Amino acid sequence: MKLARIAKPLRSLQVRVTLAGDLNAELESYAHYYEHVHGDAVDSKALIPEILIAFLQADREFQTWARSGDSSHHRSRGPSSTNGDAKAQG
């Protein structure tokens, strides 16, 4: 067949998080910086998905792993750290 399989869109996920005061202040500051650079005000909450996308796209090690095609890696990853210290503790 000449038509490739049609990919089903992934479902969206609503996430509720509590940001520590200093992180919230940094996010608010980043929103002001965004306005300074682009001339448009933006709600700091709208920046969160964009920041996550930029982070994931910039992580070369993750991109290499994701492209590896080894589906066993895409299952449960075990315990994870919320602050990125898991690698340093190992």
PDB file of C-alpha atoms in Angstrom:
ATOM      1  CA  MET A   1       0.000   0.000   0.000  1.00  0.00           C
ATOM      2  CA  LYS A   2       1.329   3.437  -0.882  1.00  0.00           C
ATOM      3  CA  LEU A   3      -0.419   5.156   1.998  1.00  0.00           C
ATOM      4  CA  ALA A   4       1.491   5.028   5.251  1.00  0.00           C
ATOM      5  CA  ARG A   5      -0.291   4.116   8.440  1.00  0.00           C
ATOM      6  CA  ILE A   6      -2.117   7.101   9.893  1.00  0.00           C
ATOM      7  CA  ALA A   7      -0.775   7.947  13.314  1.00  0.00           C
ATOM      8  CA  LYS A   8      -3.332   8.379  16.045  1.00  0.00           C
ATOM      9  CA  PRO A   9      -2.820  11.651  17.882  1.00  0.00           C
ATOM     10  CA  LEU A  10      -1.569  11.315  21.415  1.00  0.00           C
ATOM     11  CA  ARG A  11      -3.988  12.426  24.079  1.00  0.00           C
ATOM     12  CA  SER A  12      -3.350  15.651  25.912  1.00  0.00           C
ATOM     13  CA  LEU A  13      -2.750  15.572  29.630  1.00  0.00           C
ATOM     14  CA  GLN A  14      -3.700  18.228  32.129  1.00  0.00           C
ATOM     15  CA  VAL A  15      -1.117  18.498  34.879  1.00  0.00           C
ATOM     16  CA  ARG A  16      -1.452  20.395  38.117  1.00  0.00           C
ATOM     17  CA  VAL A  17       1.784  21.330  39.836  1.00  0.00           C
ATOM     18  CA  THR A  18       2.822  23.572  42.696  1.00  0.00           C
ATOM     19  CA  LEU A  19       5.868  25.690  41.993  1.00  0.00           C
ATOM     20  CA  ALA A  20       8.175  26.669  44.826  1.00  0.00           C
ATOM     21  CA  GLY A  21       8.204  30.406  45.428  1.00  0.00           C
ATOM     22  CA  ASP A  22      11.629  30.954  43.879  1.00  0.00           C
ATOM     23  CA  LEU A  23      10.738  28.945  40.777  1.00  0.00           C
ATOM     24  CA  ASN A  24       7.457  30.824  40.422  1.00  0.00           C
ATOM     25  CA  ALA A  25       9.361  34.118  40.673  1.00  0.00           C
ATOM     26  CA  GLU A  26      11.774  32.945  37.961  1.00  0.00           C
ATOM     27  CA  LEU A  27       8.865  31.949  35.725  1.00  0.00           C
ATOM     28  CA  GLU A  28       7.214  35.342  36.232  1.00  0.00           C
ATOM     29  CA  SER A  29      10.536  37.005  35.461  1.00  0.00           C
ATOM     30  CA  TYR A  30      10.824  34.906  32.298  1.00  0.00           C
ATOM     31  CA  ALA A  31       7.342  36.043  31.250  1.00  0.00           C
ATOM     32  CA  HIS A  32       8.498  39.665  31.626  1.00  0.00           C
ATOM     33  CA  TYR A  33      11.633  38.863  29.630  1.00  0.00           C
ATOM     34  CA  TYR A  34       9.450  37.286  26.910  1.00  0.00           C
ATOM     35  CA  GLU A  35       7.386  40.479  26.770  1.00  0.00           C
ATOM     36  CA  HIS A  36      10.568  42.576  26.577  1.00  0.00           C
ATOM     37  CA  VAL A  37      11.942  40.510  23.678  1.00  0.00           C
ATOM     38  CA  HIS A  38       8.734  39.883  21.713  1.00  0.00           C
ATOM     39  CA  GLY A  39       6.623  42.897  22.675  1.00  0.00           C
ATOM     40  CA  ASP A  40       3.672  40.706  23.689  1.00  0.00           C
ATOM     41  CA  ALA A  41       2.551  40.039  27.234  1.00  0.00           C
ATOM     42  CA  VAL A  42       2.171  36.349  28.037  1.00  0.00           C
ATOM     43  CA  ASP A  43       0.719  34.494  30.999  1.00  0.00           C
ATOM     44  CA  SER A  44       3.485  32.604  32.744  1.00  0.00           C
ATOM     45  CA  LYS A  45       1.336  29.439  32.673  1.00  0.00           C
ATOM     46  CA  ALA A  46       1.359  29.550  28.864  1.00  0.00           C
ATOM     47  CA  LEU A  47       5.147  29.420  28.931  1.00  0.00           C
ATOM     48  CA  ILE A  48       5.357  26.127  30.806  1.00  0.00           C
ATOM     49  CA  PRO A  49       4.560  23.808  27.848  1.00  0.00           C
ATOM     50  CA  GLU A  50       6.835  25.845  25.578  1.00  0.00           C
ATOM     51  CA  ILE A  51       9.693  25.638  28.075  1.00  0.00           C
ATOM     52  CA  LEU A  52       9.202  21.864  28.376  1.00  0.00           C
ATOM     53  CA  ILE A  53       9.218  21.467  24.594  1.00  0.00           C
ATOM     54  CA  ALA A  54      12.385  23.557  24.262  1.00  0.00           C
ATOM     55  CA  PHE A  55      14.065  21.596  27.058  1.00  0.00           C
ATOM     56  CA  LEU A  56      13.236  18.203  25.563  1.00  0.00           C
ATOM     57  CA  GLN A  57      14.277  19.263  22.061  1.00  0.00           C
ATOM     58  CA  ALA A  58      17.594  20.612  23.357  1.00  0.00           C
ATOM     59  CA  ASP A  59      18.465  17.468  25.353  1.00  0.00           C
ATOM     60  CA  ARG A  60      20.726  15.651  22.881  1.00  0.00           C
ATOM     61  CA  GLU A  61      21.121  12.570  25.050  1.00  0.00           C
ATOM     62  CA  PHE A  62      17.339  12.198  25.320  1.00  0.00           C
ATOM     63  CA  GLN A  63      16.892  12.771  21.577  1.00  0.00           C
ATOM     64  CA  THR A  64      19.453  10.063  20.802  1.00  0.00           C
ATOM     65  CA  TRP A  65      17.735   7.675  23.199  1.00  0.00           C
ATOM     66  CA  ALA A  66      14.285   8.480  21.799  1.00  0.00           C
ATOM     67  CA  ARG A  67      15.462   7.834  18.227  1.00  0.00           C
ATOM     68  CA  SER A  68      17.160   4.563  19.193  1.00  0.00           C
ATOM     69  CA  GLY A  69      13.993   2.624  18.418  1.00  0.00           C
ATOM     70  CA  ASP A  70      14.463   0.376  21.433  1.00  0.00           C
ATOM     71  CA  SER A  71      10.863   0.255  22.640  1.00  0.00           C
ATOM     72  CA  SER A  72      11.890  -1.411  25.890  1.00  0.00           C
ATOM     73  CA  HIS A  73      13.289   1.967  26.944  1.00  0.00           C
ATOM     74  CA  HIS A  74       9.920   3.609  26.435  1.00  0.00           C
ATOM     75  CA  ARG A  75       8.276   1.604  29.197  1.00  0.00           C
ATOM     76  CA  SER A  76       8.593   2.207  32.912  1.00  0.00           C
ATOM     77  CA  ARG A  77      11.801   4.028  33.738  1.00  0.00           C
ATOM     78  CA  GLY A  78      11.740   3.248  37.419  1.00  0.00           C
ATOM     79  CA  PRO A  79      12.183   5.874  40.117  1.00  0.00           C
ATOM     80  CA  SER A  80      12.760   9.365  38.831  1.00  0.00           C
ATOM     81  CA  SER A  81      13.954  12.584  40.339  1.00  0.00           C
ATOM     82  CA  THR A  82      12.014  15.807  40.015  1.00  0.00           C
ATOM     83  CA  ASN A  83      15.142  17.899  40.110  1.00  0.00           C
ATOM     84  CA  GLY A  84      17.474  15.951  37.811  1.00  0.00           C
ATOM     85  CA  ASP A  85      19.710  14.595  40.603  1.00  0.00           C
ATOM     86  CA  ALA A  86      19.095  10.914  39.835  1.00  0.00           C
ATOM     87  CA  LYS A  87      22.191  10.648  37.639  1.00  0.00           C
ATOM     88  CA  ALA A  88      24.403  12.314  40.230  1.00  0.00           C
ATOM     89  CA  GLN A  89      23.173  10.032  43.024  1.00  0.00           C
ATOM     90  CA  GLY A  90      23.776   6.803  41.081  1.00  0.00           C
TER      91      GLY A  90
END
